[in-house]
């Protein structure tokens, strides 16, 4: 009997010649979501490059340029969390009409306080690091969080890492080391006497990467399987971050100066400071969009592109000299990211697994 197809606008099923059984026409493949004729995944990828590049350049600018360094970094961290929290509130009200989901399970919400504290420490360490390191060194060194994420996932999650990931971790460590050595030699040749400051910056960014990795792995461990919406979780993170951040500020010398009226919360803020705060807040919110619309390959491409963009921008904005050793380190870091994600070959010996 000939196969049949249901015709549009009627309930009748019409035959399809050349088939041996009844079938119904399949719905046409749904077009990927787009905006202004551009697929959202490409727009998200571009926004991720812009955010990753812009955030580090703005942080470097506001911590190194005359007239821009007077603000308290602790207040900047608090404000970026306030912006994220307010945005999540608006998104939840629009999507659910209520904020009850954020505190429906107090026990689950309380678990979020630990990664919130870790992310707060990470943000403060990043501000310390960017005050001493150029944007290119900062960006490349921060990718060492992949090393810590891999090791912590083995220790805390009991995962087994394959050859691709171990080789990626090793290559990444070598690339970061090459960048640091190249930067040290360049500083010595130029007569830069702030070697101690650069050492502080390096320690700060490595610690920031480690804390970020710990927060991510811990977050995955305690919340795995929990049915909590993305914006709900981000609101919880922002809430605890603001509480802990304000507590830290209140107990610091800057907090004492605030209470005594010798300074103000927004003292030293400029337009560039607000741009920096907004860009970092945007980065926290962009994560959810990236998860929804962009795949892992595109995220890696965006990461590699942001490293290149921030390095090139540093040569223009901050008179950074990009030498061959530094470029080789950048290339090694970018390649290691793809290798760790099992999306790159390694000398023909290791090939990406088939999906």
Tab-separated table of C-alpha atoms in Angstrom:
chain	number	residue	atom	x	y	z
A	1	UNK	CA	0.000	0.000	0.000
A	2	UNK	CA	1.332	3.404	-0.923
A	3	UNK	CA	2.564	5.688	1.810
A	4	UNK	CA	0.439	8.721	2.561
A	5	UNK	CA	0.946	12.281	3.748
A	6	UNK	CA	-1.476	14.546	5.612
A	7	UNK	CA	-2.260	17.574	3.479
A	8	UNK	CA	-2.155	21.055	4.915
A	9	UNK	CA	-5.474	22.531	6.000
A	10	UNK	CA	-7.364	19.213	6.035
A	11	UNK	CA	-7.574	16.006	7.981
A	12	UNK	CA	-7.097	13.797	4.909
A	13	UNK	CA	-4.047	11.651	4.366
A	14	UNK	CA	-2.824	11.551	0.782
A	15	UNK	CA	-0.599	8.834	-0.683
A	16	UNK	CA	3.111	9.293	-1.309
A	17	UNK	CA	4.367	7.301	-4.249
A	18	UNK	CA	7.319	4.977	-3.915
A	19	UNK	CA	7.025	4.124	-0.190
A	20	UNK	CA	5.939	0.824	1.261
A	21	UNK	CA	4.077	2.034	4.373
A	22	UNK	CA	1.959	4.906	5.640
A	23	UNK	CA	4.002	7.880	6.833
A	24	UNK	CA	3.108	11.377	7.773
A	25	UNK	CA	5.086	14.376	6.648
A	26	UNK	CA	7.626	15.471	9.188
A	27	UNK	CA	7.600	19.072	10.316
A	28	UNK	CA	10.332	21.132	8.707
A	29	UNK	CA	13.457	21.638	10.789
A	30	UNK	CA	13.087	24.640	13.055
A	31	UNK	CA	15.382	27.499	12.160
A	32	UNK	CA	17.923	28.406	14.872
A	33	UNK	CA	16.983	31.499	16.922
A	34	UNK	CA	18.276	34.709	15.423
A	35	UNK	CA	18.279	38.454	15.935
A	36	UNK	CA	18.545	40.952	13.076
A	37	UNK	CA	19.121	38.012	10.750
A	38	UNK	CA	22.134	36.739	12.725
A	39	UNK	CA	22.018	33.454	14.632
A	40	UNK	CA	21.980	34.048	18.377
A	41	UNK	CA	24.882	31.677	18.977
A	42	UNK	CA	27.128	33.896	16.857
A	43	UNK	CA	25.884	37.023	18.604
A	44	UNK	CA	26.495	35.407	21.982
A	45	UNK	CA	29.981	34.363	20.900
A	46	UNK	CA	30.726	37.937	19.834
A	47	UNK	CA	29.373	39.316	23.117
A	48	UNK	CA	31.554	36.873	25.037
A	49	UNK	CA	34.654	38.058	23.184
A	50	UNK	CA	33.656	41.674	23.816
A	51	UNK	CA	33.036	41.069	27.513
A	52	UNK	CA	36.188	39.033	28.157
A	53	UNK	CA	38.321	41.587	26.342
A	54	UNK	CA	36.551	44.690	27.607
A	55	UNK	CA	36.477	43.617	31.253
A	56	UNK	CA	40.218	43.111	31.575
A	57	UNK	CA	41.066	46.257	29.608
A	58	UNK	CA	38.700	48.388	31.687
A	59	UNK	CA	39.989	46.906	34.936
A	60	UNK	CA	43.555	47.552	33.857
A	61	UNK	CA	42.700	51.102	32.802
A	62	UNK	CA	40.935	52.002	36.043
A	63	UNK	CA	43.754	50.557	38.170
A	64	UNK	CA	46.694	52.084	36.316
A	65	UNK	CA	45.742	55.402	34.742
A	66	UNK	CA	46.150	58.700	36.654
A	67	UNK	CA	42.884	59.981	38.071
A	68	UNK	CA	41.189	56.587	37.787
A	69	UNK	CA	42.628	54.660	40.732
A	70	UNK	CA	41.009	56.435	43.674
A	71	UNK	CA	37.913	54.256	44.001
A	72	UNK	CA	37.701	51.363	46.470
A	73	UNK	CA	37.719	48.065	44.639
A	74	UNK	CA	35.579	46.443	47.334
A	75	UNK	CA	32.745	48.854	46.534
A	76	UNK	CA	33.125	48.064	42.824
A	77	UNK	CA	32.747	44.340	43.533
A	78	UNK	CA	29.654	45.006	45.655
A	79	UNK	CA	28.086	47.195	42.981
A	80	UNK	CA	28.576	44.651	40.212
A	81	UNK	CA	26.771	42.087	42.372
A	82	UNK	CA	23.980	44.594	43.080
A	83	UNK	CA	23.539	45.144	39.331
A	84	UNK	CA	23.457	41.387	38.703
A	85	UNK	CA	20.953	40.872	41.498
A	86	UNK	CA	18.614	43.607	40.290
A	87	UNK	CA	18.770	42.258	36.739
A	88	UNK	CA	17.939	38.740	37.941
A	89	UNK	CA	14.987	40.120	39.912
A	90	UNK	CA	13.609	41.746	36.771
A	91	UNK	CA	14.116	38.577	34.723
A	92	UNK	CA	12.438	36.410	37.373
A	93	UNK	CA	9.484	38.766	37.671
A	94	UNK	CA	9.118	38.778	33.903
A	95	UNK	CA	9.396	35.013	33.547
A	96	UNK	CA	7.696	33.736	36.723
A	97	UNK	CA	5.875	36.758	38.084
A	98	UNK	CA	7.311	36.131	41.550
A	99	UNK	CA	10.598	35.788	43.456
A	100	UNK	CA	9.402	32.908	45.622
A	101	UNK	CA	11.538	30.348	43.774
A	102	UNK	CA	14.708	32.017	45.070
A	103	UNK	CA	13.884	31.125	48.682
A	104	UNK	CA	11.476	28.211	48.278
A	105	UNK	CA	14.174	25.832	49.522
A	106	UNK	CA	16.208	27.637	52.230
A	107	UNK	CA	18.634	24.744	52.554
A	108	UNK	CA	19.493	24.802	48.856
A	109	UNK	CA	19.747	28.586	48.902
A	110	UNK	CA	22.150	28.466	51.847
A	111	UNK	CA	24.482	26.156	49.922
A	112	UNK	CA	25.000	28.968	47.454
A	113	UNK	CA	26.711	31.080	50.115
A	114	UNK	CA	29.949	29.104	49.844
A	115	UNK	CA	30.582	29.662	46.099
A	116	UNK	CA	29.352	33.241	46.569
A	117	UNK	CA	32.113	33.811	49.131
A	118	UNK	CA	34.675	32.189	46.839
A	119	UNK	CA	33.616	34.285	43.856
A	120	UNK	CA	33.852	37.405	46.014
A	121	UNK	CA	37.430	36.533	46.954
A	122	UNK	CA	38.177	35.863	43.283
A	123	UNK	CA	36.845	39.261	42.192
A	124	UNK	CA	38.902	41.118	44.777
A	125	UNK	CA	42.043	39.191	43.837
A	126	UNK	CA	41.468	40.054	40.180
A	127	UNK	CA	41.422	43.767	40.996
A	128	UNK	CA	44.697	43.358	42.884
A	129	UNK	CA	46.316	41.455	40.030
A	130	UNK	CA	45.255	43.823	37.259
A	131	UNK	CA	46.879	46.703	39.112
A	132	UNK	CA	50.296	45.101	38.641
A	133	UNK	CA	50.023	43.044	35.449
A	134	UNK	CA	49.466	44.149	31.871
A	135	UNK	CA	46.191	43.034	30.319
A	136	UNK	CA	47.789	40.372	28.118
A	137	UNK	CA	49.696	38.679	30.950
A	138	UNK	CA	46.641	38.900	33.176
A	139	UNK	CA	44.346	37.274	30.592
A	140	UNK	CA	46.701	34.433	29.737
A	141	UNK	CA	47.633	33.708	33.359
A	142	UNK	CA	43.998	33.569	34.402
A	143	UNK	CA	43.458	30.623	32.074
A	144	UNK	CA	45.403	28.548	34.615
A	145	UNK	CA	41.991	28.022	36.220
A	146	UNK	CA	41.586	25.161	33.728
A	147	UNK	CA	44.515	23.437	35.432
A	148	UNK	CA	42.932	23.846	38.852
A	149	UNK	CA	39.497	22.828	37.554
A	150	UNK	CA	40.904	19.609	36.135
A	151	UNK	CA	42.746	18.685	39.317
A	152	UNK	CA	39.882	19.639	41.626
A	153	UNK	CA	37.378	17.689	39.548
A	154	UNK	CA	39.543	14.606	40.137
A	155	UNK	CA	39.816	15.251	43.879
A	156	UNK	CA	36.276	16.444	44.643
A	157	UNK	CA	34.146	14.858	41.922
A	158	UNK	CA	36.097	11.635	41.431
A	159	UNK	CA	36.443	12.168	37.702
A	160	UNK	CA	39.012	10.467	35.518
A	161	UNK	CA	40.771	12.696	33.037
A	162	UNK	CA	41.740	11.238	29.680
A	163	UNK	CA	44.997	11.821	27.762
A	164	UNK	CA	43.588	14.886	25.987
A	165	UNK	CA	42.847	16.659	29.246
A	166	UNK	CA	46.145	15.824	30.961
A	167	UNK	CA	48.088	16.887	27.901
A	168	UNK	CA	46.000	20.057	27.695
A	169	UNK	CA	46.732	20.839	31.346
A	170	UNK	CA	50.455	20.267	30.833
A	171	UNK	CA	50.572	22.420	27.714
A	172	UNK	CA	48.552	25.146	29.414
A	173	UNK	CA	50.964	25.226	32.341
A	174	UNK	CA	53.856	25.509	29.890
A	175	UNK	CA	52.142	28.309	27.972
A	176	UNK	CA	51.424	30.321	31.129
A	177	UNK	CA	55.007	29.804	32.295
A	178	UNK	CA	56.340	30.966	28.908
A	179	UNK	CA	54.254	34.127	29.136
A	180	UNK	CA	55.538	34.852	32.633
A	181	UNK	CA	59.171	34.278	31.649
A	182	UNK	CA	58.782	36.443	28.548
A	183	UNK	CA	57.234	39.206	30.640
A	184	UNK	CA	60.014	39.024	33.232
A	185	UNK	CA	62.727	39.236	30.596
A	186	UNK	CA	60.992	42.142	28.933
A	187	UNK	CA	60.721	43.982	32.252
A	188	UNK	CA	64.418	43.387	32.971
A	189	UNK	CA	65.463	44.668	29.548
A	190	UNK	CA	63.339	47.794	29.895
A	191	UNK	CA	64.708	48.544	33.341
A	192	UNK	CA	61.377	48.047	35.110
A	193	UNK	CA	62.146	48.051	38.813
A	194	UNK	CA	58.673	46.991	39.959
A	195	UNK	CA	59.555	43.293	39.998
A	196	UNK	CA	58.020	42.865	43.440
A	197	UNK	CA	54.747	44.360	42.226
A	198	UNK	CA	54.617	42.011	39.254
A	199	UNK	CA	55.254	39.079	41.583
A	200	UNK	CA	52.315	40.208	43.725
A	201	UNK	CA	50.166	40.460	40.609
A	202	UNK	CA	51.177	37.002	39.447
A	203	UNK	CA	50.430	35.420	42.818
A	204	UNK	CA	47.090	37.242	42.961
A	205	UNK	CA	45.934	36.119	39.513
A	206	UNK	CA	47.001	32.505	40.088
A	207	UNK	CA	45.130	32.499	43.407
A	208	UNK	CA	42.116	34.086	41.689
A	209	UNK	CA	42.162	31.332	39.078
A	210	UNK	CA	42.416	28.654	41.761
A	211	UNK	CA	39.569	30.137	43.821
A	212	UNK	CA	37.417	30.471	40.693
A	213	UNK	CA	38.033	26.820	39.824
A	214	UNK	CA	37.246	25.726	43.373
A	215	UNK	CA	33.998	27.707	43.324
A	216	UNK	CA	32.983	26.185	39.997
A	217	UNK	CA	33.740	22.595	41.008
A	218	UNK	CA	32.134	23.014	44.432
A	219	UNK	CA	29.090	24.584	42.797
A	220	UNK	CA	28.769	21.591	40.504
A	221	UNK	CA	29.238	19.120	43.353
A	222	UNK	CA	26.645	20.431	45.792
A	223	UNK	CA	24.052	21.552	43.279
A	224	UNK	CA	24.193	18.684	40.836
A	225	UNK	CA	20.671	17.497	40.175
A	226	UNK	CA	19.053	20.405	41.986
A	227	UNK	CA	16.145	21.783	39.967
A	228	UNK	CA	16.834	25.477	40.356
A	229	UNK	CA	16.506	27.998	37.538
A	230	UNK	CA	19.548	29.822	36.252
A	231	UNK	CA	18.329	33.308	37.191
A	232	UNK	CA	17.183	32.039	40.579
A	233	UNK	CA	20.658	30.699	41.280
A	234	UNK	CA	22.290	33.900	40.054
A	235	UNK	CA	20.045	35.945	42.356
A	236	UNK	CA	21.057	33.791	45.314
A	237	UNK	CA	24.728	34.197	44.423
A	238	UNK	CA	24.362	37.963	44.114
A	239	UNK	CA	22.483	38.200	47.428
A	240	UNK	CA	25.130	36.357	49.416
A	241	UNK	CA	27.939	38.152	47.591
A	242	UNK	CA	26.526	41.549	48.558
A	243	UNK	CA	26.088	40.471	52.190
A	244	UNK	CA	29.602	39.063	52.505
A	245	UNK	CA	31.134	41.911	50.495
A	246	UNK	CA	29.515	44.580	52.641
A	247	UNK	CA	30.583	42.745	55.798
A	248	UNK	CA	34.171	42.634	54.567
A	249	UNK	CA	34.046	46.317	53.670
A	250	UNK	CA	32.564	47.280	57.044
A	251	UNK	CA	35.360	45.506	58.921
A	252	UNK	CA	38.145	47.068	56.820
A	253	UNK	CA	39.957	50.415	57.302
A	254	UNK	CA	37.939	51.756	54.368
A	255	UNK	CA	34.750	50.835	56.232
A	256	UNK	CA	35.955	52.740	59.271
A	257	UNK	CA	36.649	55.756	57.072
A	258	UNK	CA	33.129	55.461	55.636
A	259	UNK	CA	31.547	55.430	59.087
A	260	UNK	CA	33.665	58.394	60.169
A	261	UNK	CA	32.572	60.368	57.115
A	262	UNK	CA	36.126	60.772	55.808
A	263	UNK	CA	35.126	59.254	52.477
A	264	UNK	CA	32.032	58.052	50.618
A	265	UNK	CA	30.976	54.752	49.083
A	266	UNK	CA	31.321	56.091	45.543
A	267	UNK	CA	34.423	58.184	46.151
A	268	UNK	CA	36.726	58.154	43.124
A	269	UNK	CA	34.119	56.739	40.747
A	270	UNK	CA	34.407	57.970	37.174
A	271	UNK	CA	32.597	57.056	33.977
A	272	UNK	CA	35.231	54.424	33.296
A	273	UNK	CA	34.750	52.983	36.777
A	274	UNK	CA	31.033	52.539	36.113
A	275	UNK	CA	31.809	51.014	32.719
A	276	UNK	CA	34.141	48.554	34.439
A	277	UNK	CA	31.509	47.644	37.046
A	278	UNK	CA	28.823	47.226	34.379
A	279	UNK	CA	31.085	45.106	32.167
A	280	UNK	CA	31.906	42.717	35.012
A	281	UNK	CA	28.234	42.478	35.977
A	282	UNK	CA	27.376	41.808	32.331
A	283	UNK	CA	29.900	38.970	32.302
A	284	UNK	CA	28.185	37.239	35.201
A	285	UNK	CA	24.825	37.443	33.451
A	286	UNK	CA	26.229	36.447	30.067
A	287	UNK	CA	27.162	33.014	31.401
A	288	UNK	CA	23.525	31.943	31.359
A	289	UNK	CA	23.036	33.091	27.787
A	290	UNK	CA	26.204	31.306	26.689
A	291	UNK	CA	25.032	28.059	28.287
A	292	UNK	CA	21.691	28.321	26.498
A	293	UNK	CA	22.740	29.316	22.988
A	294	UNK	CA	26.450	28.588	22.433
A	295	UNK	CA	28.118	25.205	22.386
A	296	UNK	CA	31.471	24.348	23.954
A	297	UNK	CA	33.406	24.832	20.716
A	298	UNK	CA	32.138	28.369	20.282
A	299	UNK	CA	32.992	29.183	23.890
A	300	UNK	CA	36.550	28.008	23.278
A	301	UNK	CA	36.765	30.069	20.101
A	302	UNK	CA	35.509	33.105	22.003
A	303	UNK	CA	38.068	32.531	24.753
A	304	UNK	CA	40.933	32.253	22.289
A	305	UNK	CA	39.735	35.322	20.420
A	306	UNK	CA	39.520	37.367	23.619
A	307	UNK	CA	43.100	36.449	24.539
A	308	UNK	CA	44.315	37.634	21.139
A	309	UNK	CA	42.172	40.782	21.250
A	310	UNK	CA	43.269	41.793	24.738
A	311	UNK	CA	46.922	41.221	23.835
A	312	UNK	CA	46.665	43.315	20.680
A	313	UNK	CA	44.703	46.026	22.479
A	314	UNK	CA	47.389	46.167	25.179
A	315	UNK	CA	50.023	46.973	22.575
A	316	UNK	CA	47.931	49.953	21.453
A	317	UNK	CA	46.490	51.258	24.710
A	318	UNK	CA	49.222	50.473	27.226
A	319	UNK	CA	52.398	50.358	25.087
A	320	UNK	CA	52.790	46.646	25.681
A	321	UNK	CA	55.503	44.978	23.560
A	322	UNK	CA	54.439	41.604	22.207
A	323	UNK	CA	57.588	39.530	21.601
A	324	UNK	CA	57.979	36.095	20.009
A	325	UNK	CA	58.181	34.192	23.288
A	326	UNK	CA	55.004	35.839	24.559
A	327	UNK	CA	53.192	35.085	21.296
A	328	UNK	CA	54.306	31.447	21.524
A	329	UNK	CA	52.937	31.235	25.060
A	330	UNK	CA	49.598	32.683	23.925
A	331	UNK	CA	49.415	30.166	21.076
A	332	UNK	CA	50.154	27.303	23.485
A	333	UNK	CA	47.429	28.452	25.880
A	334	UNK	CA	44.807	28.774	23.128
A	335	UNK	CA	45.699	25.371	21.671
A	336	UNK	CA	45.638	23.763	25.127
A	337	UNK	CA	42.072	25.015	25.666
A	338	UNK	CA	40.905	23.148	22.560
A	339	UNK	CA	43.010	20.133	23.495
A	340	UNK	CA	41.555	20.021	27.010
A	341	UNK	CA	38.066	20.176	25.521
A	342	UNK	CA	38.975	17.237	23.256
A	343	UNK	CA	38.386	19.296	20.132
A	344	UNK	CA	41.912	19.290	18.720
A	345	UNK	CA	44.437	16.807	17.365
A	346	UNK	CA	47.837	16.349	18.943
A	347	UNK	CA	50.560	15.577	16.413
A	348	UNK	CA	48.330	12.908	14.893
A	349	UNK	CA	48.645	10.764	18.035
A	350	UNK	CA	45.478	11.912	19.780
A	351	UNK	CA	42.365	12.656	17.783
A	352	UNK	CA	39.114	14.210	19.034
A	353	UNK	CA	36.554	11.558	20.018
A	354	UNK	CA	33.627	11.105	17.681
A	355	UNK	CA	30.286	12.374	18.928
